[in-house]
Coordinates of C-alpha atoms and ligand atoms in Angstrom, one line a residue:
X153 CA -5.8 163.7 57.6
X154 CA -5.8 159.9 60.1
X155 CA -5.5 161.0 63.5
X156 CA -4.7 158.0 66.0
X157 CA -5.5 159.0 70.2
X158 CA -3.5 156.9 72.6
X159 CA -5.4 156.9 75.6
X160 CA -9.2 158.2 76.8
X161 CA -8.6 160.2 79.5
X162 CA -9.7 163.6 79.8
X163 CA -6.7 164.4 77.9
X164 CA -7.2 162.1 74.9
X165 CA -11.3 162.4 74.6
X166 CA -10.7 165.8 74.9
X167 CA -8.2 166.4 71.8
X168 CA -10.2 163.7 69.6
X169 CA -13.4 165.6 70.4
X170 CA -10.9 168.7 68.9
X171 CA -9.9 166.7 66.0
X172 CA -13.1 165.3 65.2
X173 CA -14.7 168.7 65.3
X174 CA -12.1 169.7 62.9
X175 CA -13.0 167.1 60.1
X176 CA -10.3 165.0 61.2
X177 CA -10.5 161.1 60.7
X178 CA -10.1 159.9 64.2
X179 CA -9.8 156.7 65.7
X180 CA -9.2 156.1 69.9
X181 CA -7.0 153.2 71.0
X182 CA -7.8 152.4 74.7
X183 CA -5.7 150.0 76.8
X184 CA -9.2 148.9 78.6
X185 CA -12.7 150.3 77.8
X186 CA -13.5 154.0 76.4
X187 CA -13.1 156.4 79.8
X188 CA -11.2 153.8 82.0
X189 CA -8.0 155.0 83.3
X190 CA -6.9 157.3 86.1
X191 CA -9.9 160.7 85.3
X192 CA -12.2 158.7 86.2
X193 CA -10.8 158.5 89.2
X194 CA -10.3 162.3 90.1
X195 CA -11.5 163.0 93.0
X196 CA -10.5 166.6 94.1
X197 CA -11.5 168.9 91.0
X198 CA -10.7 171.3 88.0
X199 CA -8.4 174.2 89.1
X200 CA -10.1 177.2 87.8
X201 CA -10.7 181.2 88.5
X202 CA -13.5 182.5 89.7
X203 CA -15.1 185.8 91.7
X204 CA -13.3 189.0 92.0
X205 CA -10.8 187.8 94.7
X206 CA -9.5 185.1 92.2
X207 CA -6.9 185.7 89.2
X208 CA -5.3 183.8 86.5
X209 CA -1.8 185.7 87.9
X210 CA -2.6 184.4 91.3
X211 CA -3.5 181.2 90.4
X212 CA -0.2 180.7 88.0
X213 CA 1.7 182.2 90.7
X214 CA 0.7 178.9 93.0
X215 CA 1.0 176.9 90.3
X216 CA 4.8 177.7 90.0
X217 CA 5.1 177.7 93.5
X218 CA 4.0 174.8 93.8
X219 CA 6.9 173.3 90.9
X220 CA 9.3 175.0 93.1
X221 CA 11.3 176.7 90.7
X222 CA 10.8 174.1 87.7
X223 CA 7.9 175.1 86.1
X224 CA 7.9 176.7 82.7
X225 CA 6.3 179.8 82.8
X226 CA 5.0 180.4 79.1
X227 CA 3.1 177.1 80.2
X228 CA 1.6 177.5 83.1
X229 CA 0.2 181.4 81.3
X230 CA -1.3 178.7 79.1
X231 CA -2.8 176.5 80.9
X232 CA -4.1 179.7 83.3
X233 CA -5.4 181.8 80.4
X234 CA -7.0 178.5 78.8
X235 CA -8.7 176.9 81.9
X236 CA -11.4 179.2 81.9
X237 CA -12.5 178.4 78.6
X238 CA -12.2 174.7 79.1
X239 CA -14.0 174.5 81.8
X240 CA -16.8 176.2 80.0
X241 CA -16.5 173.3 77.3
X242 CA -17.0 170.7 79.2
X243 CA -19.9 172.2 81.3
X244 CA -21.4 173.0 77.3
X245 CA -20.2 168.8 77.2
X246 CA -22.8 167.9 79.5
X247 CA -20.7 168.1 83.1
X248 CA -22.7 169.2 86.2
X249 CA -20.3 170.7 88.2
X250 CA -21.4 171.2 91.7
X251 CA -23.9 174.8 92.0
X252 CA -25.1 176.2 95.3
X253 CA -28.8 176.5 95.4
X254 CA -28.6 180.1 94.2
X255 CA -26.6 178.4 90.9
X256 CA -23.2 179.3 91.3
X257 CA -20.6 176.7 90.8
X258 CA -19.5 175.5 94.4
X259 CA -15.3 176.1 94.8
X260 CA -13.1 173.6 97.2
X261 CA -10.0 174.4 98.3
X262 CA -7.3 172.4 98.1
X263 CA -3.2 172.5 99.8
X264 CA -1.3 175.5 98.5
X265 CA -3.8 177.3 96.2
X266 CA -4.4 180.8 98.1
X267 CA -8.1 180.7 97.0
X268 CA -10.6 178.2 96.5
X269 CA -11.1 177.9 93.2
X270 CA -11.7 174.4 93.3
X271 CA -15.1 173.1 90.7
X272 CA -16.1 169.4 91.5
X273 CA -18.9 167.4 90.7
X274 CA -20.8 164.6 92.9
X275 CA -18.7 166.1 95.4
X276 CA -16.0 163.8 95.7
X277 CA -16.0 161.9 92.2
X278 CA -15.6 164.8 89.9
X279 CA -13.4 162.6 87.5
X280 CA -16.3 160.5 87.0
X281 CA -18.3 162.9 86.2
X282 CA -16.1 164.8 83.1
X283 CA -15.5 161.1 81.7
X284 CA -19.1 160.2 81.8
X285 CA -20.1 163.0 80.0
X286 CA -16.5 162.8 77.5
X287 CA -17.4 159.2 76.6
X288 CA -21.1 159.7 75.9
X289 CA -19.3 162.7 73.4
X290 CA -17.3 160.8 71.5
X291 CA -20.2 157.7 71.7
X292 CA -22.5 160.6 69.4
X293 CA -19.5 161.3 66.9
X294 CA -18.1 158.9 64.1
X295 CA -14.9 158.9 66.1
X296 CA -13.8 154.8 65.8
X297 CA -12.8 153.1 69.3
X298 CA -10.4 150.1 69.1
X299 CA -10.9 149.0 72.7
X300 CA -8.4 146.1 74.5
X301 CA -6.0 147.1 72.6
X302 CA -2.4 147.6 73.6
X303 CA 0.0 150.1 72.5
X304 CA 3.3 147.9 71.6
X305 CA 5.5 150.7 70.6
X306 CA 5.2 153.1 68.0
X307 CA 6.2 152.9 64.5
X308 CA 8.7 155.1 63.5
X309 CA 9.9 155.8 59.5
X310 CA 12.1 158.3 58.2
X311 CA 12.6 159.9 61.6
X312 CA 8.5 160.3 61.8
X313 CA 6.1 158.5 64.0
X314 CA 3.5 157.3 61.3
X315 CA 1.6 154.5 63.0
X316 CA 1.9 152.6 66.2
X317 CA 2.1 148.8 66.7
X318 CA -1.2 147.2 69.0
X319 CA -1.9 143.6 70.6
X320 CA -5.1 142.8 70.6
X321 CA -6.5 139.9 71.6
X322 CA -3.2 138.2 71.4
X323 CA -2.3 139.3 67.6
X324 CA -0.2 142.1 67.0
X325 CA -2.1 144.6 64.5
X326 CA -0.4 147.7 62.7
X327 CA -2.0 150.9 62.6
X328 CA -1.5 153.9 60.2
X329 CA -1.7 157.3 60.9
X330 CA -0.5 161.0 59.7
X331 CA -0.1 162.0 63.5
X332 CA 0.0 159.8 67.3
X333 CA -1.7 161.3 70.1
X334 CA -0.5 160.0 72.9
X335 CA -2.4 160.0 75.8
X336 CA -1.7 156.9 77.9
X337 CA -1.4 158.4 81.3
X338 CA 1.4 157.6 84.0
X339 CA 2.8 155.2 85.5
X340 CA 1.8 155.0 89.5
X341 CA 2.2 151.3 89.2
X342 CA 5.9 151.9 89.4
X343 CA 4.8 151.9 93.2
X344 CA 3.5 149.0 95.6
X345 CA 1.6 152.0 96.6
X346 CA -0.3 153.6 94.4
X347 CA -3.6 155.6 93.9
X348 CA -3.2 154.8 90.0
X349 CA -5.8 152.0 88.9
X350 CA -4.6 148.7 87.6
X351 CA -2.8 149.5 83.8
X352 CA -1.0 152.5 84.5
X353 CA 2.4 150.9 83.3
X354 CA 3.6 154.0 81.7
X355 CA 2.8 152.2 78.7
X356 CA 3.4 155.5 76.2
X357 CA 6.7 156.7 78.1
X358 CA 8.5 153.7 77.3
X359 CA 7.2 152.9 73.8
X360 CA 8.3 157.2 73.5
X361 CA 11.7 156.2 74.8
X362 CA 12.2 153.4 72.9
X363 CA 11.0 155.3 69.6
X364 CA 13.8 158.1 70.6
X365 CA 11.6 160.8 72.0
X366 CA 13.0 163.1 74.2
X367 CA 11.4 162.1 77.8
X368 CA 12.4 164.2 80.6
X369 CA 11.7 165.0 84.4
X370 CA 10.9 161.5 85.8
X371 CA 12.6 161.8 88.9
X372 CA 9.4 164.2 89.7
X373 CA 6.9 161.7 90.9
X374 CA 3.9 162.9 93.5
X375 CA 3.1 160.9 96.2
X376 CA -0.7 161.7 97.2
X377 CA -0.7 162.0 101.7
X378 CA -3.7 160.6 102.4
X379 CA -4.2 157.1 101.8
X380 CA -6.8 155.4 103.8
X381 CA -4.2 152.9 105.1
X382 CA -6.4 149.9 105.6
X383 CA -7.2 147.9 102.2
X384 CA -6.4 148.3 98.8
X385 CA -5.4 151.7 98.2
X386 CA -8.2 154.3 98.3
X387 CA -7.3 157.9 97.9
X388 CA -9.2 160.5 100.9
X389 CA -9.2 163.3 99.0
X390 CA -7.0 166.7 99.9
X391 CA -10.0 168.4 99.5
X392 CA -11.2 167.0 102.7
X393 CA -8.5 168.8 104.4
X394 CA -10.2 172.1 102.6
X395 CA -12.5 171.6 104.1
X396 CA -10.5 171.2 107.7
X397 CA -9.1 167.8 108.3
X398 CA -6.8 167.6 110.5
X399 CA -3.7 165.3 110.5
X400 CA -3.1 164.0 114.0
X401 CA -0.4 161.7 115.6
X402 CA -1.0 159.0 117.9
X403 CA -1.0 161.4 120.4
X404 CA -3.7 163.5 118.9
X405 CA -0.8 166.6 118.0
X406 CA -1.7 168.1 114.6
X407 CA 2.0 167.6 113.4
X408 CA 2.8 169.5 110.4
X409 CA 3.1 172.3 111.5
X410 CA 6.5 171.4 112.9
X411 CA 7.3 171.4 109.5
X412 CA 5.5 174.2 107.5
X413 CA 3.2 177.0 108.6
X414 CA 0.4 175.8 106.3
X415 CA -0.2 172.8 108.3
X416 CA -2.2 170.2 106.6
X417 CA -2.4 172.8 103.2
X418 CA 1.7 173.0 102.8
X419 CA 3.0 171.2 99.5
X420 CA 1.5 167.8 99.1
X421 CA 5.6 166.4 98.9
X422 CA 5.8 168.2 103.1
X423 CA 2.3 167.0 104.0
X424 CA 3.5 163.4 102.6
X425 CA 7.4 163.4 103.9
X426 CA 6.1 164.9 107.4
X427 CA 3.2 161.7 107.9
X428 CA 6.2 159.5 106.4
X429 CA 8.4 160.7 109.3
X430 CA 5.7 160.6 112.2
X431 CA 4.6 157.3 110.8
X432 CA 8.2 155.7 111.3
X433 CA 8.8 157.4 114.7
X434 CA 5.4 156.1 116.5
X435 CA 5.0 152.7 114.3
X436 CA 1.8 153.0 113.0
X437 CA 0.3 155.2 110.7
X438 CA -0.9 158.7 111.2
X439 CA -4.6 159.7 110.9
X440 CA -6.9 162.1 109.8
X441 CA -9.5 163.6 111.6
X442 CA -12.6 165.0 109.7
X443 CA -14.8 164.7 112.9
X444 CA -15.2 168.8 113.3
X445 CA -16.5 168.4 109.5
X446 CA -20.0 167.1 110.2
X447 CA -22.0 163.6 109.6
X448 CA -23.7 165.2 106.7
X449 CA -21.6 167.3 105.1
X450 CA -19.0 165.1 105.1
X451 CA -21.8 162.4 103.7
X452 CA -22.9 165.3 101.1
X453 CA -19.7 166.9 100.1
X454 CA -17.5 163.2 100.0
X455 CA -20.2 161.3 99.0
X456 CA -17.6 158.0 97.6
X457 CA -14.8 158.3 100.2
X458 CA -18.0 158.7 103.2
X459 CA -19.3 155.5 101.2
X460 CA -15.7 154.0 101.4
X461 CA -14.9 154.6 104.9
X462 CA -18.0 153.1 105.8
X463 CA -17.7 149.8 104.0
X464 CA -14.0 149.0 105.7
X465 CA -15.0 149.3 109.4
X466 CA -14.4 153.1 109.6
X467 CA -17.3 156.0 110.8
X468 CA -15.1 159.7 109.9
X469 CA -17.3 161.5 111.5
X470 CA -16.8 159.8 114.8
X471 CA -13.7 158.9 114.7
X472 CA -10.0 159.8 112.7
X473 CA -8.9 157.6 110.1
X474 CA -5.6 155.8 109.4
X475 CA -3.6 157.6 106.0
X476 CA -0.7 157.3 104.7
X477 CA 0.8 158.2 101.4
X478 CA 1.2 156.7 97.9
X479 CA 2.4 157.4 94.1
X480 CA 0.1 159.6 92.6
X481 CA 1.1 161.5 89.9
X482 CA 3.9 161.4 87.6
X483 CA 5.4 165.3 86.8
X484 CA 7.7 164.4 83.9
X485 CA 7.5 162.2 81.0
X486 CA 7.8 163.1 77.0
X487 CA 8.5 166.8 76.5
X488 CA 6.1 168.7 74.9
X489 CA 6.2 172.6 73.3
X490 CA 3.0 174.1 74.0
X491 CA 1.0 172.4 71.5
X492 CA 1.9 169.0 71.8
X493 CA 4.5 168.4 69.5
X494 CA 7.1 166.0 71.3
X495 CA 10.7 165.9 69.6
X496 CA 9.9 163.5 67.3
X497 CA 7.7 164.9 63.8
X498 CA 4.2 163.1 64.2
X499 CA 4.1 162.3 67.1
X500 CA 2.1 164.7 70.0
X501 CA 1.7 164.3 73.7
X502 CA -1.1 165.4 76.2
X503 CA -1.8 164.5 79.7
X504 CA 0.1 163.1 82.5
X505 CA 2.1 161.2 80.0
X506 CA 3.3 164.5 78.6
X507 CA 6.0 166.8 80.0
X508 CA 4.4 170.4 79.5
X509 CA 6.7 172.2 81.8
X510 CA 3.2 173.2 83.5
X511 CA 4.1 171.4 87.1
X512 CA 8.0 171.6 87.9
X513 CA 9.2 169.6 90.3
X514 CA 5.6 169.7 92.2
X515 CA 2.3 169.8 90.5
X516 CA -0.6 172.5 91.9
X517 CA -3.2 170.1 93.7
X518 CA -7.0 169.7 90.6
X519 CA -4.2 171.0 87.9
X520 CA -4.0 167.7 86.3
X521 CA -7.5 167.5 84.7
X522 CA -7.3 171.1 83.8
X523 CA -3.8 170.4 82.1
X524 CA -5.5 167.6 79.9
X525 CA -8.0 169.3 79.0
X526 CA -6.1 172.5 77.8
X527 CA -3.5 171.1 76.4
X528 CA -5.7 168.3 74.4
X529 CA -7.3 170.9 72.9
X530 CA -3.8 172.5 71.5
X531 CA -2.6 169.4 70.6
X532 CA -6.1 168.9 68.3
X533 CA -5.1 172.3 67.1
X534 CA -1.9 171.5 66.0
X535 CA -2.5 168.4 63.8
X536 CA -1.7 170.5 60.8
X537 CA 1.8 171.0 61.7
X538 CA 3.3 167.8 63.0
X539 CA 6.4 168.5 62.6
X540 CA 9.5 168.2 65.8
X541 CA 9.2 170.0 68.8
X542 CA 11.4 172.9 68.4
X543 CA 11.4 174.3 72.2
X544 CA 14.9 173.9 73.8
X545 CA 14.1 172.5 77.5
X546 CA 15.3 175.0 80.4
X547 CA 18.8 174.6 81.4
X548 CA 17.8 173.6 85.4
X549 CA 16.4 170.1 83.6
X550 CA 19.0 167.0 83.4
X551 CA 18.8 165.0 80.5
X552 CA 17.2 161.4 80.8
X553 CA 20.9 159.0 80.5
X554 CA 20.1 155.9 80.4
X555 CA 23.2 154.6 78.9
X556 CA 25.2 156.5 82.6
X557 CA 26.5 153.0 84.0
X558 CA 28.3 154.5 87.0
X559 CA 26.3 153.5 89.9
X560 CA 25.4 149.9 88.4
X561 CA 27.1 147.7 90.7
X562 CA 26.2 144.5 89.6
X563 CA 23.9 143.1 92.1
X564 CA 20.8 141.7 93.0
X565 CA 20.0 141.1 96.3
X566 CA 16.3 141.2 95.2
X567 CA 16.0 138.0 94.1
X568 CA 14.3 136.9 90.8
X569 CA 12.3 139.3 89.1
X570 CA 8.5 139.6 89.9
X571 CA 6.3 143.0 89.6
X572 CA 5.3 143.1 93.4
X573 CA 9.1 142.6 93.6
X574 CA 10.2 145.9 91.7
X575 CA 7.3 147.9 92.7
X576 CA 9.2 147.3 96.2
X577 CA 12.0 147.8 95.0
X578 CA 10.8 151.8 93.7
X579 CA 8.9 152.1 96.6
X580 CA 11.4 151.8 99.1
X581 CA 14.6 152.8 97.4
X582 CA 13.3 155.7 95.0
X583 CA 10.5 156.9 96.9
X584 CA 9.2 159.2 98.9
X585 CA 13.1 159.8 100.2
X586 CA 15.8 159.1 98.2
X587 CA 19.8 158.5 98.8
X588 CA 22.4 157.8 97.1
X589 CA 23.0 154.3 98.4
X590 CA 18.4 153.6 98.1
X591 CA 19.3 154.8 94.0
X592 CA 22.3 153.2 93.4
X593 CA 21.0 150.0 94.8
X594 CA 17.6 150.3 93.3
X595 CA 19.4 150.8 90.1
X596 CA 21.6 147.5 90.3
X597 CA 18.5 145.6 91.1
X598 CA 16.6 146.7 88.4
X599 CA 19.9 146.2 85.8
X600 CA 20.1 143.0 86.5
X601 CA 17.0 142.2 86.0
X602 CA 16.4 144.0 82.8
X603 CA 19.6 142.1 81.6
X604 CA 17.5 138.7 82.3
X605 CA 14.7 140.0 80.6
X606 CA 12.8 137.4 78.2
X607 CA 10.8 138.1 75.1
X608 CA 7.4 139.7 75.8
X609 CA 4.4 138.0 74.5
X610 CA 1.0 139.1 76.9
X611 CA 0.1 142.4 77.6
X612 CA 1.3 141.6 81.2
X613 CA 5.0 140.9 79.8
X614 CA 5.3 143.7 78.3
X615 CA 3.7 146.3 81.1
X616 CA 6.7 144.5 83.0
X617 CA 9.2 146.1 80.3
X618 CA 7.4 148.7 80.1
X619 CA 7.8 149.2 83.7
X620 CA 11.4 148.2 84.6
X621 CA 12.3 150.6 81.6
X622 CA 10.8 153.1 83.4
X623 CA 12.2 152.2 87.3
X624 CA 16.1 152.3 85.5
X625 CA 14.7 155.8 84.1
X626 CA 13.2 157.1 87.1
X627 CA 16.1 156.0 89.5
X628 CA 18.8 157.4 86.7
X629 CA 16.9 160.4 86.6
X630 CA 16.7 160.3 90.6
X631 CA 20.3 159.9 90.6
X632 CA 21.3 162.4 88.5
X633 CA 19.0 165.4 90.3
X634 CA 21.8 165.4 93.4
X635 CA 19.7 168.5 95.2
X636 CA 16.6 167.7 96.7
X637 CA 13.4 170.3 94.8
X638 CA 9.7 169.2 94.8
X639 CA 8.8 166.2 95.0
X640 CA 12.6 165.0 94.6
X641 CA 14.2 165.2 98.1
X642 CA 17.3 163.5 98.5
X643 CA 18.1 163.0 102.3
X644 CA 21.6 162.1 103.6
X645 CA 19.7 158.9 106.2
X646 CA 18.0 156.0 104.9
X647 CA 14.5 155.8 106.9
X648 CA 12.1 153.3 105.9
X649 CA 8.8 154.3 103.6
X650 CA 5.6 153.8 105.3
X651 CA 3.5 150.1 104.4
X652 CA 0.1 149.8 103.3
X653 CA -1.7 147.5 105.6
X654 CA -3.9 145.3 103.2
X655 CA -6.5 143.2 104.2
Ligands
SIN149 C1 -7.3 164.7 95.4 O1 -8.6 165.0 95.6 O2 -6.8 165.0 96.6 C2 -6.8 164.8 94.6 C3 -6.7 165.4 93.4 C4 -5.1 165.7 92.5 O3 -4.4 164.7 93.0 O4 -4.9 167.4 92.3

């Protein structure tokens, strides 16, 4: 059986390795170099359950609370039950998670976790360590790797996915397969400010939508609260707040307790909105004060952040640094069952491209690498039965309806299409706070741009087509969900979204 894995983050590499180890012929197709993508940028770590005080039940409970009642409990149970096995597998594949002098795994704390349970590597370079180990593991096998190959579309025949169409070096190429595992990540570049690396343009979700696969929960976009507000978006891990850093306004006051008893460790959406409101009120970015952690502890625990903040002119051991939210993670995506099967026979989805139901309306920190590993392995195990998923979506899920143009008012005040203009519309109007008006305005603009779109030839053209489709789908989903829940926040008043300062 020939399996194509599209994407090479933790989910795709795990799926590919498991499929190969089960004796299947596997080809990994990836947009850039093997291992490029979001996984390598992950700082925080992987949520596990260690020590007598913690339990899988508490990890599940934290995940469900973060998900604001919209997580799928069965998917969460799978995640926490199989998480330890997948972390052990990562260790066996060569990931050196940080340990104490006596060899115990060091556990970090992040927002909305009831326990310190985040394993990390290289301090704040967890994703890079995982990516290196999994890429090396793949390189030791006979798995075929096709790099710099852009996914144009899924090939669907007789109602089933039979392969993929690629753009390689300016030419199209079709690859046939018995099963395709999408592991193409999210769509952070829908937004003007994002933690995601270039290339995160939602290509897999867009291809799945065009092929007719079920997609849901696109209204749930997670904004990470703390990106350095100076220079190109750079994440300051939540683990820094987990170690005691505080968020202060321009008078030096901790303002997050005004909105949540957990203060800086409240759920991400709460902290992000509090930062946005405060920054707008004071007319300048709020600051993250990590000075109490100490210079040597900061350098040792967060070597990457220590280096980058210093490169940008800040001594964070001595002065608070400016921070602002940015788009970080998409909770929605291609709907799957507990084994990565989608609504299309032959098509699986794993990692951020998938909507497994684990994250509900808001992902718990450090659950995403875990989800990629757990569901990547499960999808590989399910390749023998690539039938369509028959798992129904929960009643609270609002079906995506792109045909609904009720809000389309046929106007566009934003001028001609450019990717930057689209990203600004999404940031301003489909971002941290959404109003009826902002969403309707966004749809006007996006649909006018879509109507004027011309044929795609280059990778950038195809990415633009995908971003426009996903922008439409995201704004439509956000408009359809009239209540605020989790990361989707409907506000009565429009407030200005904070803009990152760029160098
Ligand atoms: C972080 O380090 O703050 C990001 C971790 C995550 O998104 O899970």
